């Protein structure tokens, strides 16, 4: 925005250029004939960036026709950038918030009721997927409920514009440039752009898969020859089960169990010596691995849920601090974290699944 300055007795008219210090009137007149530099619009800059991805796109099998036809339609979405920058990025020194408020808003009466209703209507399908993947019916439903309210909201951002914007903005350029190109791959496989709507970060369909995840793990759950995670609940639920199986889900083992931790437990002695390269703050809140039997020996009391076998390894998390309910987490909890690397998310998925199955 230009700043306007008024000097008493010397206010220039619209046709009279303001002279810089030491500048002759003739110089100003000549400068006024020089057109001002045109600043490229955000849309044109975004398209110029995306154009640099063309060789990579062609190398992935995307047709020149599709790429060239898509390029002029792309637009910058400032809201996407604002939402991305608003993501939590607190200092590791900051104390994590309590879990209880999150639990109350994510494992609530409405989600539990809807989950039980869907469980009843989808039971034959869910049972078949559990038999094929080893993932419990209620866990697939709980993820479905958390991600899209059992299909009631899936996002309305145009995936190509959102992903192109995030790649152009550059904070996580390689991730989003790859997802943008994978979206073009989906289109080349016949998925219309009008169907490719989702979250501001590019997650789409009932399971909220990124395009790369769809290409790698989405499967045909209703055997109609198509993999449609946008309109087919069988495809969406089978794909969720396939995702968790790929993430290492161990059949027959619960995700975890709520426990009461006695006051005398030496928490320094059970602190994990490991540091995870992925989501380090998430994994830092979990203890070292001990068997369920070893945790019992330390005085932990199992409160609710299905208890893992005595020789099963589990880690302890106390999301509301010492003296409140803790949870012993099996390796299957880590599979849920692979879906969304947040302890609050994974805990609420497990607890919603337990509530649905009660």
XYZ file of C-alpha atoms in Angstrom:
358
model
C 0.000 0.000 0.000
C 1.425 3.354 -0.992
C 1.815 6.044 1.666
C 0.328 9.441 0.760
C 2.084 12.572 2.075
C 0.575 16.074 1.922
C 2.759 19.154 2.274
C 0.925 22.445 2.922
C 1.027 24.643 -0.185
C 2.619 21.929 -2.298
C 0.097 19.138 -2.914
C 0.703 17.555 -6.346
C -2.229 16.933 -8.630
C -2.958 13.532 -10.063
C -1.249 14.573 -13.328
C 1.868 15.992 -11.682
C 4.495 13.496 -10.552
C 6.084 13.968 -7.163
C 9.760 14.942 -7.578
C 12.413 13.040 -5.693
C 15.102 15.091 -3.951
C 17.600 16.398 -6.560
C 15.414 15.367 -9.508
C 14.704 17.834 -12.343
C 11.167 18.278 -13.671
C 12.147 16.922 -17.097
C 13.553 13.744 -15.488
C 10.273 13.197 -13.693
C 8.323 13.632 -16.889
C 10.465 11.061 -18.647
C 10.104 8.614 -15.732
C 6.331 9.012 -15.811
C 6.330 7.533 -19.303
C 8.022 4.307 -18.116
C 5.414 1.645 -17.301
C 5.489 0.347 -13.728
C 6.855 -3.167 -13.239
C 4.068 -5.739 -13.213
C 4.232 -7.976 -10.165
C 3.179 -11.516 -11.092
C 0.013 -12.661 -9.384
C 0.100 -15.453 -6.812
C -1.765 -17.661 -9.289
C 0.799 -17.112 -12.042
C 3.706 -17.710 -9.667
C 2.100 -20.937 -8.476
C 1.623 -22.097 -12.076
C 5.222 -21.221 -12.906
C 6.359 -23.405 -10.005
C 4.100 -26.288 -10.977
C 5.390 -26.075 -14.563
C 8.831 -27.082 -13.251
C 7.271 -30.410 -12.180
C 6.340 -31.321 -15.770
C 9.370 -33.566 -16.503
C 8.789 -35.414 -13.241
C 5.099 -35.820 -14.072
C 5.829 -37.275 -17.504
C 8.330 -39.647 -15.915
C 5.519 -40.935 -13.691
C 3.387 -41.748 -16.722
C 1.151 -38.675 -16.552
C 0.253 -37.645 -20.083
C 1.475 -34.274 -21.410
C -2.118 -33.522 -22.420
C -3.426 -33.970 -18.872
C -0.613 -31.959 -17.305
C -0.844 -29.114 -19.809
C -4.633 -28.942 -19.566
C -4.534 -28.877 -15.766
C -1.828 -26.232 -15.359
C -3.900 -23.160 -16.399
C -6.726 -24.151 -14.042
C -4.632 -24.068 -10.861
C -5.165 -21.261 -8.366
C -3.458 -20.236 -5.143
C -5.525 -20.811 -1.995
C -4.441 -18.469 0.806
C -6.716 -20.234 3.305
C -4.796 -23.468 2.824
C -1.550 -21.713 3.754
C -3.135 -20.137 6.828
C -4.442 -23.503 7.997
C -1.078 -25.157 7.450
C 0.780 -22.481 9.397
C -1.727 -22.727 12.230
C -0.826 -26.353 12.896
C 0.511 -27.036 16.396
C 4.249 -26.519 16.552
C 4.794 -25.869 20.194
C 8.224 -26.025 21.733
C 9.202 -29.446 23.049
C 9.608 -27.735 26.427
C 5.906 -26.885 26.573
C 3.818 -29.152 28.774
C 1.312 -31.207 26.753
C -2.363 -30.450 27.418
C -4.514 -32.946 29.345
C -6.195 -35.730 27.408
C -9.530 -35.655 29.249
C -11.105 -32.710 27.336
C -10.094 -34.236 23.992
C -11.500 -37.598 25.057
C -14.801 -36.033 26.084
C -15.240 -34.359 22.695
C -14.065 -37.284 20.526
C -15.471 -40.309 22.341
C -18.879 -38.817 23.002
C -22.437 -40.093 23.042
C -23.073 -39.110 19.405
C -19.982 -40.834 17.988
C -20.562 -43.936 20.079
C -24.249 -44.088 19.099
C -23.543 -43.594 15.405
C -20.774 -46.176 15.584
C -23.025 -48.788 17.145
C -25.699 -48.099 14.538
C -23.216 -48.478 11.689
C -21.793 -51.583 13.380
C -25.198 -53.221 13.242
C -25.823 -52.426 9.590
C -22.285 -53.214 8.380
C -21.620 -56.313 10.508
C -21.312 -58.935 7.736
C -18.958 -56.701 5.743
C -16.864 -55.777 8.781
C -16.557 -59.388 9.889
C -15.277 -60.401 6.455
C -12.700 -57.593 6.420
C -11.550 -58.545 9.934
C -11.086 -62.135 8.807
C -9.034 -60.949 5.829
C -6.902 -58.327 7.577
C -6.862 -59.293 11.248
C -7.982 -55.759 12.181
C -10.966 -55.677 14.589
C -14.258 -54.455 13.185
C -14.657 -51.765 15.832
C -11.197 -50.271 15.174
C -11.986 -49.817 11.475
C -15.290 -48.194 12.420
C -13.648 -45.950 15.023
C -11.195 -44.590 12.441
C -14.075 -44.086 10.007
C -15.933 -42.196 12.732
C -12.971 -40.036 13.673
C -11.917 -39.185 10.146
C -15.242 -38.276 8.548
C -18.024 -38.776 11.087
C -18.870 -42.120 9.431
C -18.869 -40.475 6.012
C -20.875 -37.358 6.903
C -18.066 -34.882 6.137
C -15.107 -35.482 3.855
C -13.862 -31.957 3.052
C -14.543 -29.664 0.106
C -11.099 -28.387 -0.846
C -10.087 -29.033 -4.456
C -7.126 -31.393 -3.989
C -5.063 -30.130 -6.904
C -5.315 -26.489 -5.827
C -4.652 -27.298 -2.174
C -1.645 -29.512 -2.857
C -0.208 -27.186 -5.499
C -0.542 -24.292 -3.036
C 1.268 -26.180 -0.276
C 4.033 -27.312 -2.608
C 4.495 -23.792 -3.963
C 4.466 -22.270 -0.457
C 7.409 -24.529 0.309
C 7.323 -25.413 3.996
C 6.987 -29.104 3.132
C 7.543 -28.802 -0.590
C 8.676 -32.330 -1.472
C 5.816 -33.988 0.407
C 3.114 -31.902 -1.239
C 4.687 -31.801 -4.701
C 4.664 -35.609 -4.677
C 1.038 -35.709 -3.493
C 0.073 -33.209 -6.204
C 1.599 -35.445 -8.859
C -0.029 -38.535 -7.346
C -3.376 -36.731 -7.655
C -2.716 -36.351 -11.373
C -1.982 -40.088 -11.463
C -5.436 -40.689 -9.948
C -6.975 -38.548 -12.669
C -5.055 -40.464 -15.316
C -6.622 -43.635 -13.887
C -10.094 -42.206 -14.418
C -10.929 -40.504 -11.119
C -12.600 -37.195 -12.089
C -11.288 -33.993 -10.587
C -14.766 -33.160 -9.340
C -14.509 -36.178 -7.048
C -11.064 -35.270 -5.739
C -12.184 -33.122 -2.828
C -10.929 -33.352 0.703
C -9.111 -31.637 3.534
C -6.877 -28.616 3.106
C -3.863 -30.956 3.451
C -4.949 -33.303 0.655
C -6.643 -36.140 2.552
C -9.629 -37.444 0.627
C -12.521 -39.891 0.730
C -14.182 -41.662 3.647
C -10.832 -42.838 5.118
C -9.097 -39.490 4.406
C -6.227 -41.041 2.462
C -3.561 -38.941 0.815
C -3.352 -39.695 -2.927
C -0.116 -41.673 -2.440
C -1.797 -43.817 0.241
C -4.759 -44.483 -2.030
C -2.428 -45.673 -4.790
C -0.521 -47.923 -2.385
C -3.161 -49.367 -0.076
C -6.755 -48.703 -1.173
C -8.540 -51.933 -2.143
C -11.830 -53.065 -3.653
C -14.043 -54.106 -0.746
C -17.247 -54.810 -2.671
C -15.618 -56.677 -5.590
C -17.129 -54.453 -8.260
C -13.801 -53.938 -10.028
C -13.367 -50.333 -8.799
C -11.679 -48.849 -5.741
C -13.979 -46.005 -4.749
C -13.189 -44.639 -1.276
C -15.441 -41.610 -1.945
C -18.779 -43.392 -2.322
C -18.318 -47.049 -1.333
C -18.254 -47.869 2.381
C -17.040 -51.428 1.675
C -14.060 -50.041 -0.261
C -13.347 -47.444 2.414
C -13.494 -49.862 5.354
C -11.524 -52.568 3.556
C -8.895 -49.953 2.725
C -8.666 -48.865 6.373
C -8.190 -52.494 7.384
C -5.569 -52.972 4.699
C -3.751 -49.834 5.863
C -3.538 -51.052 9.462
C -2.476 -54.530 8.364
C 0.295 -52.954 6.303
C 1.278 -50.892 9.363
C 1.884 -54.121 11.283
C -1.415 -54.880 13.030
C -1.084 -58.099 15.034
C -4.232 -60.230 14.842
C -5.884 -61.215 18.110
C -4.158 -58.566 20.244
C -6.026 -55.527 21.609
C -4.616 -52.039 21.122
C -4.226 -51.513 24.862
C -5.957 -51.433 28.211
C -6.754 -48.756 30.812
C -4.834 -49.127 34.056
C -4.430 -47.632 37.518
C -0.783 -46.867 38.260
C 0.257 -47.095 41.933
C 1.948 -44.098 43.524
C 5.158 -45.987 44.224
C 6.082 -46.691 40.576
C 9.550 -45.333 39.784
C 8.842 -43.486 36.545
C 12.485 -42.692 35.933
C 13.228 -46.422 35.893
C 10.584 -47.132 33.255
C 11.447 -44.189 30.998
C 12.218 -45.311 27.461
C 15.906 -45.051 26.488
C 14.971 -44.799 22.813
C 14.393 -41.718 20.689
C 12.127 -42.071 17.678
C 13.139 -40.309 14.451
C 9.458 -40.017 13.597
C 7.099 -37.997 15.794
C 9.641 -37.876 18.659
C 7.370 -35.922 21.016
C 4.589 -38.481 20.561
C 6.777 -41.475 21.370
C 8.639 -39.671 24.159
C 5.452 -39.801 26.257
C 5.516 -43.610 26.248
C 7.566 -45.751 28.640
C 9.954 -48.584 27.891
C 8.469 -51.945 26.847
C 7.611 -54.489 29.529
C 5.366 -57.549 29.446
C 1.871 -57.354 30.881
C 3.062 -59.727 33.625
C 5.942 -57.367 34.474
C 3.548 -54.434 34.676
C 1.342 -56.440 37.054
C 4.394 -57.111 39.206
C 4.857 -53.333 39.465
C 1.348 -53.071 40.877
C -0.579 -51.809 37.836
C -4.266 -52.729 37.981
C -6.192 -53.414 34.758
C -9.352 -51.301 34.733
C -11.338 -51.861 31.564
C -11.109 -53.225 28.079
C -9.695 -56.469 26.851
C -6.413 -57.316 28.603
C -3.511 -58.408 26.358
C -1.834 -61.784 27.069
C 0.587 -61.858 30.001
C 3.626 -62.231 27.734
C 2.616 -59.396 25.396
C 4.888 -56.354 25.428
C 3.304 -53.010 26.254
C 4.351 -49.431 26.954
C 2.731 -47.162 29.533
C 1.316 -43.708 28.841
C -0.277 -41.414 31.449
C -1.891 -38.752 29.266
C -3.479 -36.868 32.172
C -0.467 -37.069 34.436
C 0.408 -39.084 37.509
C -2.502 -40.236 39.626
C -4.957 -40.406 36.722
C -5.939 -43.238 34.382
C -3.034 -44.630 32.394
C -2.962 -46.995 29.427
C -0.789 -49.941 28.534
C -0.227 -49.847 24.786
C 0.598 -52.806 22.558
C 2.311 -52.724 19.176
C -1.139 -52.398 17.594
C -1.390 -48.933 19.124
C 1.660 -48.078 17.020
C -0.283 -49.135 13.926
C -2.980 -46.580 14.783
C -0.239 -43.966 15.265
C 0.913 -44.758 11.734
C -2.498 -43.578 10.548
C -2.253 -40.325 12.507
C 0.808 -39.720 14.684
C -0.942 -38.304 17.733
C -1.337 -40.010 21.105
C -4.686 -38.302 21.629
C -5.925 -39.534 18.245
C -4.733 -43.116 18.743
C -6.061 -43.342 22.297
C -9.456 -41.998 21.283
C -9.651 -44.419 18.342
C -8.956 -47.341 20.659
C -11.417 -46.153 23.301
C -14.142 -45.356 20.756
C -13.688 -48.816 19.267
C -14.051 -50.373 22.727
C -17.209 -48.335 23.384
C -18.742 -49.325 20.037
C -18.144 -53.015 20.731
C -19.596 -52.982 24.275
